[in-house]
mmCIF file of C-alpha atoms and ligand atoms in Angstrom:
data_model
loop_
_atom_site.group_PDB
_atom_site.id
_atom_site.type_symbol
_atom_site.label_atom_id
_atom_site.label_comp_id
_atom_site.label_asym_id
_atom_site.label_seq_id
_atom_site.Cartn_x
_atom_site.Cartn_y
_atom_site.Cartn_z
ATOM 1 C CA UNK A 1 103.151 100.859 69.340
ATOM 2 C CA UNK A 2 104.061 101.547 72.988
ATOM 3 C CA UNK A 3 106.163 98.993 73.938
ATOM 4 C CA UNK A 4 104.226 99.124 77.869
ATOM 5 C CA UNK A 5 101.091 99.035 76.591
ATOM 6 C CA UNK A 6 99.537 95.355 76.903
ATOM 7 C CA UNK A 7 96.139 93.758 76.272
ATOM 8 C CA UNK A 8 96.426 91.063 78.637
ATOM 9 C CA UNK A 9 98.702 90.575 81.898
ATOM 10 C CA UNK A 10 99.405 86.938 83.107
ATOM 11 C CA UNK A 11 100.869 86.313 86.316
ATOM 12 C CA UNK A 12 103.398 83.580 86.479
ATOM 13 C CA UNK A 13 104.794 82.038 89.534
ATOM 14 C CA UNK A 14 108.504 80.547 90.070
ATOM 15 C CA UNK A 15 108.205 77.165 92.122
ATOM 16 C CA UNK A 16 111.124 74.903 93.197
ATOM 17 C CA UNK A 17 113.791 74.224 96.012
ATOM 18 C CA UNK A 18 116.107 77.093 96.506
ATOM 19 C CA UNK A 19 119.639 77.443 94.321
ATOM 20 C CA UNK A 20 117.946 75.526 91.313
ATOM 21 C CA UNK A 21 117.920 78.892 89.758
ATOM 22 C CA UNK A 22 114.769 80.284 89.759
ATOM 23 C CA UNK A 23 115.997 84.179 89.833
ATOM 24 C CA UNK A 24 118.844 83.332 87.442
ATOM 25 C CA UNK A 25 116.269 82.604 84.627
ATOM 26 C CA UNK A 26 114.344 85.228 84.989
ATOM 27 C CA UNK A 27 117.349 87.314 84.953
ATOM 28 C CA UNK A 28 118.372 85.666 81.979
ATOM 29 C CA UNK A 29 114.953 85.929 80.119
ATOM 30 C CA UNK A 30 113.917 89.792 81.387
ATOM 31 C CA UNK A 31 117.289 91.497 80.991
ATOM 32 C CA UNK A 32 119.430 88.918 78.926
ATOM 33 C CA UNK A 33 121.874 88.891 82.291
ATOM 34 C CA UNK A 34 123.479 86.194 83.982
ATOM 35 C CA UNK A 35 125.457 86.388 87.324
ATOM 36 C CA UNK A 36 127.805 83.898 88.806
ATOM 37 C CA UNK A 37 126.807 85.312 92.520
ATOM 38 C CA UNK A 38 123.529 86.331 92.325
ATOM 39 C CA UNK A 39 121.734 87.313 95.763
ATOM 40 C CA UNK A 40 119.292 85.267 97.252
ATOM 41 C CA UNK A 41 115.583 85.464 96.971
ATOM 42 C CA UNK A 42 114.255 86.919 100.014
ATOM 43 C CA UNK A 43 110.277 86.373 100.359
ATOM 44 C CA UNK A 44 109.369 87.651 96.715
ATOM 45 C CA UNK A 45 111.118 89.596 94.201
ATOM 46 C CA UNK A 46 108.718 90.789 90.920
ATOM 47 C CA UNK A 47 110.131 90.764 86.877
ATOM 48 C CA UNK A 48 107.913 92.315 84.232
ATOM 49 C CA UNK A 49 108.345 91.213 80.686
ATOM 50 C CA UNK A 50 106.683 92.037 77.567
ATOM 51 C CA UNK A 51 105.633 89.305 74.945
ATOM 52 C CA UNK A 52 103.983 89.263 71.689
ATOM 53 C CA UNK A 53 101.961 86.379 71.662
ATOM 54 C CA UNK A 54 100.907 87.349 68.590
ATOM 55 C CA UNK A 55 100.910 90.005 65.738
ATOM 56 C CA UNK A 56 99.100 92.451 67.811
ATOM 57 C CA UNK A 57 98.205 90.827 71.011
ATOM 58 C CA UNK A 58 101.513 92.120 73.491
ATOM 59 C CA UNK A 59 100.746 90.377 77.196
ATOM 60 C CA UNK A 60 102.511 92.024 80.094
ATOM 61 C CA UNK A 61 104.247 88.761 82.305
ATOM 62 C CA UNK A 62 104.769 89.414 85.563
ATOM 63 C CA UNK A 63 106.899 87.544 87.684
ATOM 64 C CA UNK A 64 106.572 86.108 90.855
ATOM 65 C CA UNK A 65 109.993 85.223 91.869
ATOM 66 C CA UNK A 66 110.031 82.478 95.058
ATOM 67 C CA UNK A 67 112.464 81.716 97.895
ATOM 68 C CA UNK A 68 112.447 78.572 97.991
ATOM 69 C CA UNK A 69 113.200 77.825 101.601
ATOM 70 C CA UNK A 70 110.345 76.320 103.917
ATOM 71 C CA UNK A 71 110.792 79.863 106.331
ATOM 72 C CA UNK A 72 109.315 81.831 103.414
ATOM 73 C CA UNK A 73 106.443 79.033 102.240
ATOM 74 C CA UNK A 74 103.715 80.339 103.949
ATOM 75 C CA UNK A 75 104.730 83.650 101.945
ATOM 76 C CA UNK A 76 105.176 81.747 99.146
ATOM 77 C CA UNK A 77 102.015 80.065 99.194
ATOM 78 C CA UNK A 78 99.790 83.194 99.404
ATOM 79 C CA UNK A 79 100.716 84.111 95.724
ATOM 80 C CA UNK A 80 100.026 80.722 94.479
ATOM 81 C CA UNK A 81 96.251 81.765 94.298
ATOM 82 C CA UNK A 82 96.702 84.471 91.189
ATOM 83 C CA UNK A 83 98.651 82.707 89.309
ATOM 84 C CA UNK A 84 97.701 81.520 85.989
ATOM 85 C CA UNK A 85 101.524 79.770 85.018
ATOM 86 C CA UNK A 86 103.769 78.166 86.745
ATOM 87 C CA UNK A 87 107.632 77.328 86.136
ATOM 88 C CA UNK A 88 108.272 74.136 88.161
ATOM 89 C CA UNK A 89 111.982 74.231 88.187
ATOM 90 C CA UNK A 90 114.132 71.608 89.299
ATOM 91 C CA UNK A 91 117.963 71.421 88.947
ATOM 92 C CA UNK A 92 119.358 68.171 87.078
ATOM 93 C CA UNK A 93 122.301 68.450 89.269
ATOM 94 C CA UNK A 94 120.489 67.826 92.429
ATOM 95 C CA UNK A 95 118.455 65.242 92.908
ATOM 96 C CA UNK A 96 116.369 65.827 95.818
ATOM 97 C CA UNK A 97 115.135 69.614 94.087
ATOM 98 C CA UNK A 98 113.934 66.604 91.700
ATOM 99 C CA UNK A 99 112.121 64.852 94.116
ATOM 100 C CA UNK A 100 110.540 67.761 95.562
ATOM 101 C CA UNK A 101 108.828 68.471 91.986
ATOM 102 C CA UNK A 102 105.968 66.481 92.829
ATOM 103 C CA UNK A 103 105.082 67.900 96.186
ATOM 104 C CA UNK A 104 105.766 71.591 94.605
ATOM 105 C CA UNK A 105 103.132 70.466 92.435
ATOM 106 C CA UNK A 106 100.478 69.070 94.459
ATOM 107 C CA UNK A 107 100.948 71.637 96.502
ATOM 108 C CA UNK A 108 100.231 74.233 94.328
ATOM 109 C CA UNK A 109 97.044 72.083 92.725
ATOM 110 C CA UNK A 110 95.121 72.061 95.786
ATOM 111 C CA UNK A 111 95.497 76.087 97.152
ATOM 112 C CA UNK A 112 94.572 77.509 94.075
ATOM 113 C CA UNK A 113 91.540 75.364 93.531
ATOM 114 C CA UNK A 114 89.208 76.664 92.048
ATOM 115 C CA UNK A 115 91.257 78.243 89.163
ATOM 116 C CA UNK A 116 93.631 76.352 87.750
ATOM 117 C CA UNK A 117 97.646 76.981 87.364
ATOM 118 C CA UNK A 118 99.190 76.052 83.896
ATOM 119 C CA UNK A 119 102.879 74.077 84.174
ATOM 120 C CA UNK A 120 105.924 73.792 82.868
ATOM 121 C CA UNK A 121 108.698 71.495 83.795
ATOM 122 C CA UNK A 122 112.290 72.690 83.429
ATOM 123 C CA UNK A 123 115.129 70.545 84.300
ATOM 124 C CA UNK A 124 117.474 73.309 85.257
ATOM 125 C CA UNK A 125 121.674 74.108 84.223
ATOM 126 C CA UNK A 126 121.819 71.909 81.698
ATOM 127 C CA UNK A 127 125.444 73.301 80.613
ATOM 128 C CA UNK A 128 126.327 70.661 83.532
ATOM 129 C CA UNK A 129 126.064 67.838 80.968
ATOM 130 C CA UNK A 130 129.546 68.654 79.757
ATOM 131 C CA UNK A 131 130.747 68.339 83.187
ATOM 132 C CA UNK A 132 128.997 65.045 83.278
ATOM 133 C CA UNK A 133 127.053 66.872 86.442
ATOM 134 C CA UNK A 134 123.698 65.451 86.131
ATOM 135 C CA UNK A 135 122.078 62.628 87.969
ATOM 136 C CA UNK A 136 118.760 63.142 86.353
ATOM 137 C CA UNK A 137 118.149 61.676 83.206
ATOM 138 C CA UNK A 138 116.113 62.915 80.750
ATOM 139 C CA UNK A 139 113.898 59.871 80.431
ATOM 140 C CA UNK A 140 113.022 60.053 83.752
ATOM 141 C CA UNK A 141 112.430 63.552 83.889
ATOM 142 C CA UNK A 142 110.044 63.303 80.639
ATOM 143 C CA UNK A 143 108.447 60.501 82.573
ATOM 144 C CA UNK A 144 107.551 62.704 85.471
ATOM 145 C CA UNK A 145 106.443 65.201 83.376
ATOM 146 C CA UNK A 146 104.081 62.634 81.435
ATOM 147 C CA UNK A 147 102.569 61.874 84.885
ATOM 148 C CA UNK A 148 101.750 65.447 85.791
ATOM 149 C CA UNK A 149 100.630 66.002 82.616
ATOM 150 C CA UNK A 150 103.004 69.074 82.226
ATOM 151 C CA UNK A 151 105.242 69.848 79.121
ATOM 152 C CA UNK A 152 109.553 69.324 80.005
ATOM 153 C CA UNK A 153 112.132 71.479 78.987
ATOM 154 C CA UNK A 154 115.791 71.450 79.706
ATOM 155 C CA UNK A 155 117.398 74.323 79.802
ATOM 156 C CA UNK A 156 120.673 76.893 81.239
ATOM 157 C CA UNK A 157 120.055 80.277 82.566
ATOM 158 C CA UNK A 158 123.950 80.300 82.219
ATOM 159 C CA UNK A 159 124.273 79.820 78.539
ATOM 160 C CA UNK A 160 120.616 80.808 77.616
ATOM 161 C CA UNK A 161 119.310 77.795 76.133
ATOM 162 C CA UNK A 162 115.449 77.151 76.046
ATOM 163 C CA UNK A 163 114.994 79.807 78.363
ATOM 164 C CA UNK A 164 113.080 81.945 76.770
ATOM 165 C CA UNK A 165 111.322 78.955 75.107
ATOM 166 C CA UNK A 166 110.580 77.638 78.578
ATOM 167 C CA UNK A 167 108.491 81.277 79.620
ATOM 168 C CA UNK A 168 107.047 81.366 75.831
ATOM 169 C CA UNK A 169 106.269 77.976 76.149
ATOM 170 C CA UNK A 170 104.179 78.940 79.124
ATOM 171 C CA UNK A 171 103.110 82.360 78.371
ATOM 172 C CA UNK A 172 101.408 81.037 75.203
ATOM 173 C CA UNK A 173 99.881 77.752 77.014
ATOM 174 C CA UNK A 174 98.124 80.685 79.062
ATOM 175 C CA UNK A 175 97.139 83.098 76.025
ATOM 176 C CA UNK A 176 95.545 79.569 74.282
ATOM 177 C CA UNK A 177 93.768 78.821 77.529
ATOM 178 C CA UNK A 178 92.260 81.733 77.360
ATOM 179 C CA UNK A 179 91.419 81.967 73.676
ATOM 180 C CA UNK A 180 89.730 78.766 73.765
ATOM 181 C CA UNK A 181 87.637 79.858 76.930
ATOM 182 C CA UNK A 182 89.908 77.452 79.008
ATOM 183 C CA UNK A 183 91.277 80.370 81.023
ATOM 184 C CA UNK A 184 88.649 83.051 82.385
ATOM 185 C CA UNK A 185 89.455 86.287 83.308
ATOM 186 C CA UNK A 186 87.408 86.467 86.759
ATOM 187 C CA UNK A 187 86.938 89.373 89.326
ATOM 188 C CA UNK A 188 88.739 88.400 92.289
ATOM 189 C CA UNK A 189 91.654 86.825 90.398
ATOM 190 C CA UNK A 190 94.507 88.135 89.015
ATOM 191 C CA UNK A 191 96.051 85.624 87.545
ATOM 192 C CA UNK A 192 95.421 87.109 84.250
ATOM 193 C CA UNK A 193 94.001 90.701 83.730
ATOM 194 C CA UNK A 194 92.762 92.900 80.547
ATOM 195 C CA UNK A 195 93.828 96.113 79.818
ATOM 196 C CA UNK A 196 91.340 98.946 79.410
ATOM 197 C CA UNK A 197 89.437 98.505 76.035
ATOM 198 C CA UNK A 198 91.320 101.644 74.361
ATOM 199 C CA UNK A 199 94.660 99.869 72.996
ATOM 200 C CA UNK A 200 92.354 96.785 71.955
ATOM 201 C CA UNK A 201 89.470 99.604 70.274
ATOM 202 C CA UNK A 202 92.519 101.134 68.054
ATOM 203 C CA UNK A 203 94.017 98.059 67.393
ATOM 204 C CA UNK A 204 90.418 96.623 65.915
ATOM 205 C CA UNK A 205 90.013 99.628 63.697
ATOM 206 C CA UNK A 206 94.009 98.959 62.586
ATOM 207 C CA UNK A 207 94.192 95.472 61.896
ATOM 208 C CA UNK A 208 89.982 95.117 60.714
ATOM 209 C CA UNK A 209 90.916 91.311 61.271
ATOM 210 C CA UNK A 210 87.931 89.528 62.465
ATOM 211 C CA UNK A 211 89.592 86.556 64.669
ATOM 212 C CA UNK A 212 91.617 89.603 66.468
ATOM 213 C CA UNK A 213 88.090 91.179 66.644
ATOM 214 C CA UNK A 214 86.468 88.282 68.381
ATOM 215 C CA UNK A 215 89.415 87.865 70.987
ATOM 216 C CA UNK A 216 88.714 91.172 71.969
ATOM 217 C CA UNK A 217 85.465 90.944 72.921
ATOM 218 C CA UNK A 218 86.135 87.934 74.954
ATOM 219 C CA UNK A 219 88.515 90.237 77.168
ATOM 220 C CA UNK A 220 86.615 92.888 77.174
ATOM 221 C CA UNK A 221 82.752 92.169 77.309
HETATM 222 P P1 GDP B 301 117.234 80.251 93.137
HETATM 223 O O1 GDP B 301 117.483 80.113 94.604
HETATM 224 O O2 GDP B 301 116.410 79.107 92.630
HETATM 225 O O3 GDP B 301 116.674 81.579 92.748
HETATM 226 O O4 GDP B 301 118.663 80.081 92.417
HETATM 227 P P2 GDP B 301 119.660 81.232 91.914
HETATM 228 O O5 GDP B 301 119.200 81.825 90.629
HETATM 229 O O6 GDP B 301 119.923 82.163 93.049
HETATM 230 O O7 GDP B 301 120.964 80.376 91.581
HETATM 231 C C1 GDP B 301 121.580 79.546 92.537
HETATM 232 C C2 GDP B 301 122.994 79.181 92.113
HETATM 233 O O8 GDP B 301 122.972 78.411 90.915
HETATM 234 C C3 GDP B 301 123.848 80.434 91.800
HETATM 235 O O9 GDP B 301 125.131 80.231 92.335
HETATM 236 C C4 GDP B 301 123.911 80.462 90.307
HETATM 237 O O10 GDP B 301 125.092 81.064 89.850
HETATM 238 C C5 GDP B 301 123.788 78.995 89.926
HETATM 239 N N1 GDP B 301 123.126 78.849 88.624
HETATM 240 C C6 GDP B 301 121.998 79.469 88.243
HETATM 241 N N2 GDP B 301 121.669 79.148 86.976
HETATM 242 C C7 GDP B 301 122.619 78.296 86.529
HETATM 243 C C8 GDP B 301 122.856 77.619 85.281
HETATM 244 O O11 GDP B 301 122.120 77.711 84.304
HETATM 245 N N3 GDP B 301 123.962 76.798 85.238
HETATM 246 C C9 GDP B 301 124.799 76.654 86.281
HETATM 247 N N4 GDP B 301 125.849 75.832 86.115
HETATM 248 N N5 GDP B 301 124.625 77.277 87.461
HETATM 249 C C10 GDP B 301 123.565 78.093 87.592
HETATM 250 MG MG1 MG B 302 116.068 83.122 93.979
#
C-alpha cells in the first residue's frame, strides 16, 4: 500500500509554555531526530506522520506545532478550533510550565466549544530524573491529570521514551472517538477529515471484513 495514502487525517495540536519541548518531540516521533539546539518555534511550524491505527486503517497526523510565548497566543489560539488532540506538555523540570497546564487547558476547552479536543498529559525530559532535576512528582502530576480527566505520560524527546506512546496514545483516543460515534467528522471542521472513498472501496473488497466494512461507511456516508 502507498505509504501517503490515508483514510482518516486527525489534526493534533502542541500546547504548553515555551522550551518544555514541544518541537523536540515531534522531532523525535516524525523523523526519529533529536537536537541539542533546536530553533525556536516561530508562530506555527506543521509535522505530518503516518500511523496505522489498525490493520488497514493508516490516519495521516498532522501537527500543529505552538510557540509557546504569549506574543504568538492569539496565533496560537486560532488553530485550537480544528483540532481533534491535544498534547498538553509540561516540563518536570520547571515548575511554573506545570502550573500553567491548567490554564492551557481551560483555555483550550472553552474556544473550541462546540467540538471537543481529546488530551494527553506529558510530563516532559524525564532523562532529568538521573540528574535528580525534577520538582514535579509524579503523584502530583497523575493527580492533575485525574482532575482534568486526561491520561499522564512521562516521557524524553532526548532519549525517546514514551514518545511515540504519548502521540499513539492520542492518535488512537481520536480513531476510538470516532469509531464509537464520539468524534464526528463535520463540514466546517477539520479536526479530523476522510479521504476520498477510493483507498477505503479497494480496501473493502481486500480485506471482505465486515467491522472494517462498517467503519467505512461511517466516514464515508
Ligand atoms: P519548545 O519551545 O516547547 O518547542 O521546546 P524545544 O523543543 O525547542 O526545546 C527547548 C529546550 O529543551 C532545547 O534546548 C532542548 O534541547 C531541550 N529539550 C527538549 N527535549 C528535551 C528532553 O527530552 N530532555 C532534555 N533534558 N532536554 C530537552
Ligand atoms: Mg517549539
Amino acid at each position: 500500500m502507498d505509504p501517503t495514502l490515508w483514510q482518516y487525517q486527525f489534526r493534533v495540536i502542541m500546547l504548553g509554555d515555551s522550551t518544555v519541548g514541544k518541537s523536540s518531540l515531534l522531532k523525535r516521533y516524525t523523523e526519529d531526530r533529536y537536537l541539542d539546539s533546536i530553533n525556536e518555534t516561530v508562530g506555527v511550524d506543521f509535522y505530518v506522520h503516518f500511523l496505522q491505527v489498525e490493520p488497514g486503517v493508516r490516519v495521516k497526523l498532522q501537527f500543529w506545532d505552538t510557540a509557546g510565548q504569549e506574543r504568538f497566543r492569539s496565533v496560537t489560539r486560532s488553530y485550537y478550533r480544528n483540532s481533534a488532540g491535544a498534547l498538553l506538555v509540561f516540563d518536570l523540570t520547571n515548575r511554573t510550565s506545570f502550573d500553567h497546564i491548567k490554564e492551557w487547558h481551560t483555555e483550550v476547552c472553552e474556544r473550541v466549544q462546540p467540538y471537543k479536543v481529546l488530551f494527553v498529559l506529558v510530563g516532559h525530559k524525564c532523562d532529568m530524573d538521573v540528574h535528580k532535576e525534577r520538582v514535579v512528582s509524579r503523584e502530583e502530576a497523575e493527580k492533575l491529570a485525574l482532575l482534568l480527566g486526561v491520561p499522564y505520560l512521562e516521557a524524553s524527546a532526548k532519549t525517546g521514551q514514551n514518545v511515540k506512546a504519548a502521540f499513539e496514545l492520542l492518535a488512537r483516543g481520536v480513531y476510538l472517538g470516532l469509531m464509537s460515534g464520539e468524534v464526528e467528522v463535520q463540514e466546517g471542521w477539520d479536526g479530523v477529515k476522510c479521504a476520498a472513498p477510493l483507498p477505503l472501496q479497494a480496501h473493502k473488497t481486500n480485506t471482505g471484513q465486515p467491522g472494517l466494512e462498517r467503519k467505512s461507511r461511517k466516514c464515508c456516508a
